[in-house]
mmCIF file of C-alpha atoms in Angstrom:
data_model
loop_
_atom_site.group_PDB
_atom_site.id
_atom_site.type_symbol
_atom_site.label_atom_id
_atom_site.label_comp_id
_atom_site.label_asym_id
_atom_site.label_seq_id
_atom_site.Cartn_x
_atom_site.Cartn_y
_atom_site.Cartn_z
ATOM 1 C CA UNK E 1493 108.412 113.755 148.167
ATOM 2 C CA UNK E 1494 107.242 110.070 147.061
ATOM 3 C CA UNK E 1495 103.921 112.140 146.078
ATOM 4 C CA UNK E 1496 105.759 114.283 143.787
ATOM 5 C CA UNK E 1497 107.970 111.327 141.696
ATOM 6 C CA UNK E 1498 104.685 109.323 141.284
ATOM 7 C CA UNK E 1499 103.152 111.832 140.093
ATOM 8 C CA UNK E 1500 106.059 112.730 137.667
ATOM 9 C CA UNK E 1501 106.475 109.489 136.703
ATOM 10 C CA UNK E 1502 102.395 109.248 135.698
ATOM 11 C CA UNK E 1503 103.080 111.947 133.094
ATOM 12 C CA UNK E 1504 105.724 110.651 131.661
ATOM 13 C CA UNK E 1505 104.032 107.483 131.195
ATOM 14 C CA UNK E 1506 101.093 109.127 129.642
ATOM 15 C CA UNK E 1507 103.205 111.633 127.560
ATOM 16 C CA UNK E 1508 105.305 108.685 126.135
ATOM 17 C CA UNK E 1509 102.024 106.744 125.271
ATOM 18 C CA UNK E 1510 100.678 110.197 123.770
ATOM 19 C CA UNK E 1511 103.569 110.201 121.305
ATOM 20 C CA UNK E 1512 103.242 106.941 120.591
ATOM 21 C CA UNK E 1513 99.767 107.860 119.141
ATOM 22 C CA UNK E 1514 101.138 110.608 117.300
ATOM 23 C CA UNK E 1515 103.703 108.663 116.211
ATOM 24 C CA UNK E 1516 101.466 106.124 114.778
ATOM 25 C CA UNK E 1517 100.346 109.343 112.320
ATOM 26 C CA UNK E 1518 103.413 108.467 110.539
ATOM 27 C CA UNK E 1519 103.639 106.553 107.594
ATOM 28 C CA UNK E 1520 106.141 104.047 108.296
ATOM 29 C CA UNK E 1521 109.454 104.776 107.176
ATOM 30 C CA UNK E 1522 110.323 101.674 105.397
ATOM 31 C CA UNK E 1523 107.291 99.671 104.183
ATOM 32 C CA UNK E 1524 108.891 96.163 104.691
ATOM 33 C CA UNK E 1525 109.117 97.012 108.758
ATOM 34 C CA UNK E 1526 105.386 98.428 109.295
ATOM 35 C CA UNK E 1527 106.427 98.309 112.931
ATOM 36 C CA UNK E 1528 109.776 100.401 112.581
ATOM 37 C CA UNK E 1529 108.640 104.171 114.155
ATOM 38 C CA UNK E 1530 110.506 106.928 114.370
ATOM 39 C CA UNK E 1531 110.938 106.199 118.191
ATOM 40 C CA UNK E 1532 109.697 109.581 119.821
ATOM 41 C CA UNK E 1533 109.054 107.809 122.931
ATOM 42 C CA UNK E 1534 112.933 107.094 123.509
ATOM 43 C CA UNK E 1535 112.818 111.065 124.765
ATOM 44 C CA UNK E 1536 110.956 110.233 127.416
ATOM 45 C CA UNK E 1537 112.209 106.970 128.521
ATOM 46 C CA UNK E 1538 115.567 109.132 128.687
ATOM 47 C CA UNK E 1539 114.212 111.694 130.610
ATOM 48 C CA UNK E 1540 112.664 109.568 132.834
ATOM 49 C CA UNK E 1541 115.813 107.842 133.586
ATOM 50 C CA UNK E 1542 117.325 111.165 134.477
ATOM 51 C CA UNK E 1543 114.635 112.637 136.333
ATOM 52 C CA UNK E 1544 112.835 110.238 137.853
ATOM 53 C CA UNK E 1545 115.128 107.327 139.000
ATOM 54 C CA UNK E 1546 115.638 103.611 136.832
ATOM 55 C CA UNK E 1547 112.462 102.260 138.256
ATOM 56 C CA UNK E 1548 109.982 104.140 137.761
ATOM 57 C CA UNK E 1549 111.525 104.448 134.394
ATOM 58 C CA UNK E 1550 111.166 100.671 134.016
ATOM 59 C CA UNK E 1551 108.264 100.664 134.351
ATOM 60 C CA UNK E 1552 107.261 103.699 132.520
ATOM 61 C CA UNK E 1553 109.069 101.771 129.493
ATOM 62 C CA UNK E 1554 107.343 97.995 129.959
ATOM 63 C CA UNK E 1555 103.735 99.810 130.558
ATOM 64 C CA UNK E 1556 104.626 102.154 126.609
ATOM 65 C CA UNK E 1557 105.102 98.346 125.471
ATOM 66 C CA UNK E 1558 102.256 96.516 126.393
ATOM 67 C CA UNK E 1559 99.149 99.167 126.711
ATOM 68 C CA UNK E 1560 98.619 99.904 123.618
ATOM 69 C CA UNK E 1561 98.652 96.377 122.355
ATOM 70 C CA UNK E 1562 96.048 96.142 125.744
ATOM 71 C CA UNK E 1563 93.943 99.533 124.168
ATOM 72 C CA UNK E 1564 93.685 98.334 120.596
ATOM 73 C CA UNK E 1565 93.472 94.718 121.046
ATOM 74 C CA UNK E 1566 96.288 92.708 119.581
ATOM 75 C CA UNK E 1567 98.431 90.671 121.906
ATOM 76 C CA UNK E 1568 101.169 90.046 119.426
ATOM 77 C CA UNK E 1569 102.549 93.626 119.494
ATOM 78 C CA UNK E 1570 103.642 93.242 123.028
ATOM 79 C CA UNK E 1571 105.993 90.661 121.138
ATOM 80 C CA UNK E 1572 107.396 92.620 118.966
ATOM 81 C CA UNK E 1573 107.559 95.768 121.162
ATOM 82 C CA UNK E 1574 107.976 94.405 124.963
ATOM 83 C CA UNK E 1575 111.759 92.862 124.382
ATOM 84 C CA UNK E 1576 112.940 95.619 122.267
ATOM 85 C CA UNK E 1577 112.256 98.152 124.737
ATOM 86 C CA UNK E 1578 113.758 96.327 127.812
ATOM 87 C CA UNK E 1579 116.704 95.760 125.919
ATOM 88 C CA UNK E 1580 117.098 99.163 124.386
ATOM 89 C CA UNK E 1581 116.545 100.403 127.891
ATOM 90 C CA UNK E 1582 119.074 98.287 129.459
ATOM 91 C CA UNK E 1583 121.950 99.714 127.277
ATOM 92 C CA UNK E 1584 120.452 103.553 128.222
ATOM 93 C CA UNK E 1585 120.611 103.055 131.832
ATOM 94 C CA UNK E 1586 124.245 101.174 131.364
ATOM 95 C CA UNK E 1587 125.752 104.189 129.387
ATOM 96 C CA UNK E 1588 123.911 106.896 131.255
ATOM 97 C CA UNK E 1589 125.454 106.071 134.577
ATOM 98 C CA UNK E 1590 128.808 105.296 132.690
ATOM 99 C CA UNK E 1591 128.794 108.946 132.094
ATOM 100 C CA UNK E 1592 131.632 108.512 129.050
ATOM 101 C CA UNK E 1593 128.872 109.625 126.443
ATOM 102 C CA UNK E 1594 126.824 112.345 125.478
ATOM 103 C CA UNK E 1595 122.859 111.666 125.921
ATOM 104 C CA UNK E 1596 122.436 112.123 122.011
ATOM 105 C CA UNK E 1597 124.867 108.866 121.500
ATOM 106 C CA UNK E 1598 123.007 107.328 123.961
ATOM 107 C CA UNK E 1599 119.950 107.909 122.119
ATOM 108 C CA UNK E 1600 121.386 106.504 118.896
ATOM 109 C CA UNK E 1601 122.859 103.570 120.581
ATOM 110 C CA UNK E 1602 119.931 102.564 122.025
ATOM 111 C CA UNK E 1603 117.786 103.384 118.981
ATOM 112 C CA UNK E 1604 119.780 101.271 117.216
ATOM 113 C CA UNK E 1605 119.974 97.991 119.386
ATOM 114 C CA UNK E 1606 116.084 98.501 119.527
ATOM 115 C CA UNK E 1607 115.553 98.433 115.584
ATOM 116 C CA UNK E 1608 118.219 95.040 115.722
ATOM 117 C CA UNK E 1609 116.191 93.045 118.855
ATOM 118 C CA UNK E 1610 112.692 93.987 117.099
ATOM 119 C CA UNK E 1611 114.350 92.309 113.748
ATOM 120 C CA UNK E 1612 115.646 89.628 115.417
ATOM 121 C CA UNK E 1613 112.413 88.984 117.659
ATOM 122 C CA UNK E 1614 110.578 88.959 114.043
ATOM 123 C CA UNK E 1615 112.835 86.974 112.710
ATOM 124 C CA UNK E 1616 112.262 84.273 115.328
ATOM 125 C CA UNK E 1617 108.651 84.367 114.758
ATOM 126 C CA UNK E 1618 108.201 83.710 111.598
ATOM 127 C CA UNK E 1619 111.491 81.343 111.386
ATOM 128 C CA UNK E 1620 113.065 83.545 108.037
ATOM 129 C CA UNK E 1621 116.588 85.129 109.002
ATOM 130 C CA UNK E 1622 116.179 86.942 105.240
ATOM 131 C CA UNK E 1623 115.043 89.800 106.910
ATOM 132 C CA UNK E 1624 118.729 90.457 107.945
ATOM 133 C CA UNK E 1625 119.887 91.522 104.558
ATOM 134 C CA UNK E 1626 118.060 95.132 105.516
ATOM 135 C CA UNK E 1627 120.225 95.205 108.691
ATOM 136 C CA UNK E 1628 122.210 98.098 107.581
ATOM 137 C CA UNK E 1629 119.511 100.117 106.651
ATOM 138 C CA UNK E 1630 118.045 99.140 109.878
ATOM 139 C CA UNK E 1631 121.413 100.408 111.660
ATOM 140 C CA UNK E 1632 121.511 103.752 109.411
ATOM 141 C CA UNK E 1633 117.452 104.114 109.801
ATOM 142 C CA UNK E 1634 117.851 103.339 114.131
ATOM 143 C CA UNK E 1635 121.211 106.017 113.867
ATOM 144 C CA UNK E 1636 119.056 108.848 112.362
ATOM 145 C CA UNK E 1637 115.995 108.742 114.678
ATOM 146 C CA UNK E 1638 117.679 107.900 117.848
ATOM 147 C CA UNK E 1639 120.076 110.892 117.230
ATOM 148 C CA UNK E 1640 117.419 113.559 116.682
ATOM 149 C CA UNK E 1641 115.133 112.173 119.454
ATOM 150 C CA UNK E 1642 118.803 112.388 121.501
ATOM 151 C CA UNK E 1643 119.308 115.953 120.391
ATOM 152 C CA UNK E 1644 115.822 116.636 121.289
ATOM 153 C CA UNK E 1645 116.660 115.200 125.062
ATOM 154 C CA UNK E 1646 120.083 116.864 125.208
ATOM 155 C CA UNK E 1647 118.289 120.609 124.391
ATOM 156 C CA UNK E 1648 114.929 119.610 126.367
ATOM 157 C CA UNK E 1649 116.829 119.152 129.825
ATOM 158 C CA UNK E 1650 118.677 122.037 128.977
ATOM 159 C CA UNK E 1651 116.086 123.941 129.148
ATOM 160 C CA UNK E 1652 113.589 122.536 131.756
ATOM 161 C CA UNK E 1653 113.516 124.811 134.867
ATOM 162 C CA UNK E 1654 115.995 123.791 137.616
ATOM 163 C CA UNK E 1655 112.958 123.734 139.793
ATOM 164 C CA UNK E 1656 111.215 120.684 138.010
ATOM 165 C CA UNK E 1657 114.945 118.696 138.449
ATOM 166 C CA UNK E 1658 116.025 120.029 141.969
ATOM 167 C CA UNK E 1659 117.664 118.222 144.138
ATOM 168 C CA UNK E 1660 114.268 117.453 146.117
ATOM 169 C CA UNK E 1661 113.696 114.387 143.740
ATOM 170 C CA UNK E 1662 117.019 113.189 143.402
ATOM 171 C CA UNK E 1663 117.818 113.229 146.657
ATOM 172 C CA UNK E 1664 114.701 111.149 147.374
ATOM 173 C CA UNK E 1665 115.827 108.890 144.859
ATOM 174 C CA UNK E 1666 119.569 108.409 146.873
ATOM 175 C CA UNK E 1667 118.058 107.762 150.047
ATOM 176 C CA UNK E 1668 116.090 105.145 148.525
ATOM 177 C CA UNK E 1669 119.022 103.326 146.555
ATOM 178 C CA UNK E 1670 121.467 103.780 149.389
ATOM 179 C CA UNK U 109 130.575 109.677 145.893
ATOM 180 C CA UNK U 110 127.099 110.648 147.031
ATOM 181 C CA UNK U 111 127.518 113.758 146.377
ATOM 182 C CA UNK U 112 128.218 112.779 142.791
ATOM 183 C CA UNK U 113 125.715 110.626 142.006
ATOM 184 C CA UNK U 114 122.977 113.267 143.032
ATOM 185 C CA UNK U 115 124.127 115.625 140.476
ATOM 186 C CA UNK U 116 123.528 113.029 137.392
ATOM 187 C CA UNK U 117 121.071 115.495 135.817
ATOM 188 C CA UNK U 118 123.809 118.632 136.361
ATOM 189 C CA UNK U 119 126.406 115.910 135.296
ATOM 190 C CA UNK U 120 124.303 116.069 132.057
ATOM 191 C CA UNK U 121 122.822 119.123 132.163
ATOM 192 C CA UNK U 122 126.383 120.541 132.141
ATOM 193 C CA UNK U 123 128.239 118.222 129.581
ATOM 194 C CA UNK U 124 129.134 119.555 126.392
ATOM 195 C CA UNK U 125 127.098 118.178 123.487
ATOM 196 C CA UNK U 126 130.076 116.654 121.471
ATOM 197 C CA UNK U 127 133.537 114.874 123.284
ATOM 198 C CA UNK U 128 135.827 112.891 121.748
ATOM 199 C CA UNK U 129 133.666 109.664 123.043
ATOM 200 C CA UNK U 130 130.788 110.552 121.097
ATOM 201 C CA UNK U 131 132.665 111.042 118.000
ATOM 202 C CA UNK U 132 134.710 107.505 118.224
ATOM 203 C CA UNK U 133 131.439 106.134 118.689
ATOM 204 C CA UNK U 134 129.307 107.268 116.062
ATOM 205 C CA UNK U 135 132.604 106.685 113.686
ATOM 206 C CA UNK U 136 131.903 103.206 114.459
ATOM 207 C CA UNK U 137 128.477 103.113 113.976
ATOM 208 C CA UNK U 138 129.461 104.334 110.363
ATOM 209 C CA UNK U 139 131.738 101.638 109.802
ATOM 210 C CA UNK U 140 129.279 99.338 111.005
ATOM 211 C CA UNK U 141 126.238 100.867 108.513
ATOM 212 C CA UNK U 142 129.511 100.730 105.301
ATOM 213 C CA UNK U 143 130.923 96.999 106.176
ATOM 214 C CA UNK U 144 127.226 95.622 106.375
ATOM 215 C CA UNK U 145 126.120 97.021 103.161
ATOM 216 C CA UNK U 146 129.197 95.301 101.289
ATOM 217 C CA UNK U 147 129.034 92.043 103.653
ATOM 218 C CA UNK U 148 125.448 91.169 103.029
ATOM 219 C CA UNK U 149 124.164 89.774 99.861
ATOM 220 C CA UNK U 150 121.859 91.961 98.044
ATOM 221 C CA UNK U 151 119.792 89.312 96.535
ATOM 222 C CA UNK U 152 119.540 86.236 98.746
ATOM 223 C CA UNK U 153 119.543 83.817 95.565
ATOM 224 C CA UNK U 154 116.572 81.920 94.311
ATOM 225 C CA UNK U 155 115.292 84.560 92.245
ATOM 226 C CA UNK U 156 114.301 83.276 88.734
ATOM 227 C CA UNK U 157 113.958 84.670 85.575
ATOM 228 C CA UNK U 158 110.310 82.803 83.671
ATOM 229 C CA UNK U 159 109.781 83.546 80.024
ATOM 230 C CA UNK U 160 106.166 83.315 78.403
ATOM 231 C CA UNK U 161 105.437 82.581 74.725
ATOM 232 C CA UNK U 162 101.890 82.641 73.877
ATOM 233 C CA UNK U 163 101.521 82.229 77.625
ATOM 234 C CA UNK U 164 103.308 78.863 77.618
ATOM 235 C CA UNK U 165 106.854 78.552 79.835
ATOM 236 C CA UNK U 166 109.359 78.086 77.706
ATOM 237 C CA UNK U 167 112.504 78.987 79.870
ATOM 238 C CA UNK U 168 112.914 79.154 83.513
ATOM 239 C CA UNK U 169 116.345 80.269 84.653
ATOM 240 C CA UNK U 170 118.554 82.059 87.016
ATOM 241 C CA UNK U 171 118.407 85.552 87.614
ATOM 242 C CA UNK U 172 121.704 85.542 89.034
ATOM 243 C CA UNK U 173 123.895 83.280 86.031
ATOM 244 C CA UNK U 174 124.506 86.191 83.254
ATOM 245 C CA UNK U 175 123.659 84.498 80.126
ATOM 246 C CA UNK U 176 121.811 85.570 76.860
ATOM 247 C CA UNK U 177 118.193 83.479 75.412
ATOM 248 C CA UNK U 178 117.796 83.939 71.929
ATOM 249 C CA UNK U 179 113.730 83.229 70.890
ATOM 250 C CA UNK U 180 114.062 82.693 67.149
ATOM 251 C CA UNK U 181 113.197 85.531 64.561
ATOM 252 C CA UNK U 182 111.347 86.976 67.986
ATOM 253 C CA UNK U 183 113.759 88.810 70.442
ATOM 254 C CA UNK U 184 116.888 87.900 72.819
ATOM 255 C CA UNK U 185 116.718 88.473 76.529
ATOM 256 C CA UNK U 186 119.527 89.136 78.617
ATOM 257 C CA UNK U 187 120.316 88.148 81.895
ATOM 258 C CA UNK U 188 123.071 90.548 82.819
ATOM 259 C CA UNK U 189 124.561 91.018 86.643
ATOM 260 C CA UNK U 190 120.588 90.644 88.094
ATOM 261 C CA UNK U 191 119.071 93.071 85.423
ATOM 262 C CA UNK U 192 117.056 91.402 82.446
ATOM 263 C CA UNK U 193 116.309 93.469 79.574
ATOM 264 C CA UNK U 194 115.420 92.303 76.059
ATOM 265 C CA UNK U 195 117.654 93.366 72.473
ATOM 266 C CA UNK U 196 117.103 92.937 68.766
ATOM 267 C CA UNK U 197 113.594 92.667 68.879
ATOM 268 C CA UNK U 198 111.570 92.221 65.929
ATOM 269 C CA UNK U 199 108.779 93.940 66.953
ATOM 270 C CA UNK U 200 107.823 97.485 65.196
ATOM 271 C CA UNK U 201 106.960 99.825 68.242
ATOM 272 C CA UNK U 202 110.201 98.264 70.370
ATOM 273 C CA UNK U 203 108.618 99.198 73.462
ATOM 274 C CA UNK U 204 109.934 96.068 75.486
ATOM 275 C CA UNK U 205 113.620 97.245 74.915
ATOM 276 C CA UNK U 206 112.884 100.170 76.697
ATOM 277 C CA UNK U 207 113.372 99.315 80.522
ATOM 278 C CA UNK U 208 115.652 96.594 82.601
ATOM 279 C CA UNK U 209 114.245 94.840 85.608
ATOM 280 C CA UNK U 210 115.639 93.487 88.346
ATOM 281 C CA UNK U 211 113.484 93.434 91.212
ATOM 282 C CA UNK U 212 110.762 89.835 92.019
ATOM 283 C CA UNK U 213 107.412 90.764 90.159
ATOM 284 C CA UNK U 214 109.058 92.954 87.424
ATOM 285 C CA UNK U 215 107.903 92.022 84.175
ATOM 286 C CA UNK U 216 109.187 93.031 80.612
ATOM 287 C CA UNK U 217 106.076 92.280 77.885
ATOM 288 C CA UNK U 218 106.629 92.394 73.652
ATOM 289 C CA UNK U 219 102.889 92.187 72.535
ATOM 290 C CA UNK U 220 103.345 91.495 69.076
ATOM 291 C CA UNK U 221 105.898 88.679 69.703
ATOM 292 C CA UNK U 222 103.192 87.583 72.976
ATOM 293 C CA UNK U 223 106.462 87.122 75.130
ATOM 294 C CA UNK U 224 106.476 87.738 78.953
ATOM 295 C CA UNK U 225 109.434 87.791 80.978
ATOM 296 C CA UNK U 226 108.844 87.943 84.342
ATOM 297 C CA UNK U 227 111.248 87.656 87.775
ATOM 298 C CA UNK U 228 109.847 85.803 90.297
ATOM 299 C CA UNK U 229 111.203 84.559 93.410
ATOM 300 C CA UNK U 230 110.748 82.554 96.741
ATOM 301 C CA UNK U 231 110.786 85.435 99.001
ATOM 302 C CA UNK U 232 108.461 83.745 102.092
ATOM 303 C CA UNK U 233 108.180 87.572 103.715
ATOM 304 C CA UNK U 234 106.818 90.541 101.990
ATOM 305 C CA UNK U 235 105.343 92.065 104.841
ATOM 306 C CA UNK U 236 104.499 91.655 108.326
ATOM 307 C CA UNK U 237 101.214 92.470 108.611
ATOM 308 C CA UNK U 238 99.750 94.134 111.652
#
């Protein structure tokens, strides 16, 4: 059963990381934030916290941060994406196993506290809090994406076969937590 | 309790896609996105407004003080609620009269008078290069 979550967990890295590249095919969506993407990798960080347990989806989400700075070369990304993802996953896992919201308003949520550490994290590095005067376009901008990528997660595990989610994993997963 | 926590993916799986949680919440993210546009300040001050003759500065003011320069027997600029834009110019074609700025790097020119306005400001981040 351990076989079959590693394994699991090994595509969602790589399909996360594979939208990431197509993401990058984007122009960015406000030219003042080249680093601001339309954050198609929050679907599988989701996902992965449904299907495959927090862990593994921990690490799923601090290995999308740091390899591609690794594969193309510049350290400094992993400073501008590393914190932003743990804290944008933090919230997820908090409201997902609240269970009060829908997944798309978790996606938004999240998207949203993402786009405000990443300013923030900027701001600290270059010492210039003016960036702050585009924080409501970074709120509306973060509300957009992370709602369509949440609509995309709400309709995905709709639709994935029962087989792919069956208890076999999940059960795996409780007698490792408890 | 167990038996619950198993079924987090069915918990999902099953939930319908709008409740009156979601809605409460995203109501408050649009306050947020409404309350920040009015709270923070469009133009973080600083911004000045630098006016050429012959390529010599003659004035250098605020952008953000509404007030009127009159160039004599040339043209008078106005500085109006952070737009500039230039009247009664004595020029033939009138071409500078034609468009306001109000954005750092806009620039109104009257050739035959050889005056430049131009906004410039102290704005330390354009970009954040990759």
């Amino acid at each position: 059963m351990k076989t079959k979550k590693v394994a699991l967990s090994a595509m969602f890295l790589s399909l996360a990381l594979i939208l990431g590249v197509i993401e990058n095919y984007f122009p960015p969506i406000l030219p003042m934030f080249p680093y601001l993407r339309l954050g198609l990798g929050n679907i599988v960080i989701l996902l992965s916290i449904l299907l495959v347990g927090k862990w593994p989806a921990l690490l799923i989400v601090s290995l999308k941060a740091v390899l591609p700075a690794v594969f193309v070369g510049r350290p400094t990304m992993i400073m501008y994406a590393l914190p932003a993802s743990l804290v944008s996953y933090c919230l997820s896992l908090i409201l997902v196993n609240l269970r009060v919201t829908s997944l798309v308003t978790i996606s938004g949520v999240s998207a949203i506290l993402h786009n405000i550490t990443q300013i923030l994290v900027a701001s600290i590095l270059v010492k210039d809090f003016s960036l702050f005067k585009y924080l409501s376009y970074l709120i509306l901008l973060g509300a957009i994406t992370g709602y369509i990528s949440g609509l995309i997660v709400h309709f995905s595990l709709k639709y994935i076969p029962r087989q792919l989610t069956s208890n076999v994993i999940t059960d795996d997963l409780d007698a490792k937590e408890g | 309790m167990k038996k619950e926590k198993s079924t987090l993916i069915e918990h999902y799986r099953n939930r319908k896609l709008v409740k009156a949680s979601d809605i409460i919440i995203l109501s408050i993210i649009l306050i947020l996105i409404i309350s920040f546009i009015f709270i923070l300040p469009r133009h973080k001050g600083g911004s000045k407004v630098e006016v050429y003759e012959n390529g010599k500065l003659i004035h250098s003011v605020s952008l953000h003080k509404d007030q009127v320069i009159k160039i004599e027997g040339k043209l008078d600029i106005h500085i109006e609620k952070g737009f500039v834009y230039i009247k009664n110019s004595t020029c033939p074609d009138k071409l500078c009269q034609k468009h306001k700025i109000n954005k750092v790097g806009g620039q109104l020119i009257c050739l035959p008078n050889k005056i430049i306005v131009k906004i410039v400001g102290n704005a330390k981040v354009d970009v954040i290069s990759r």
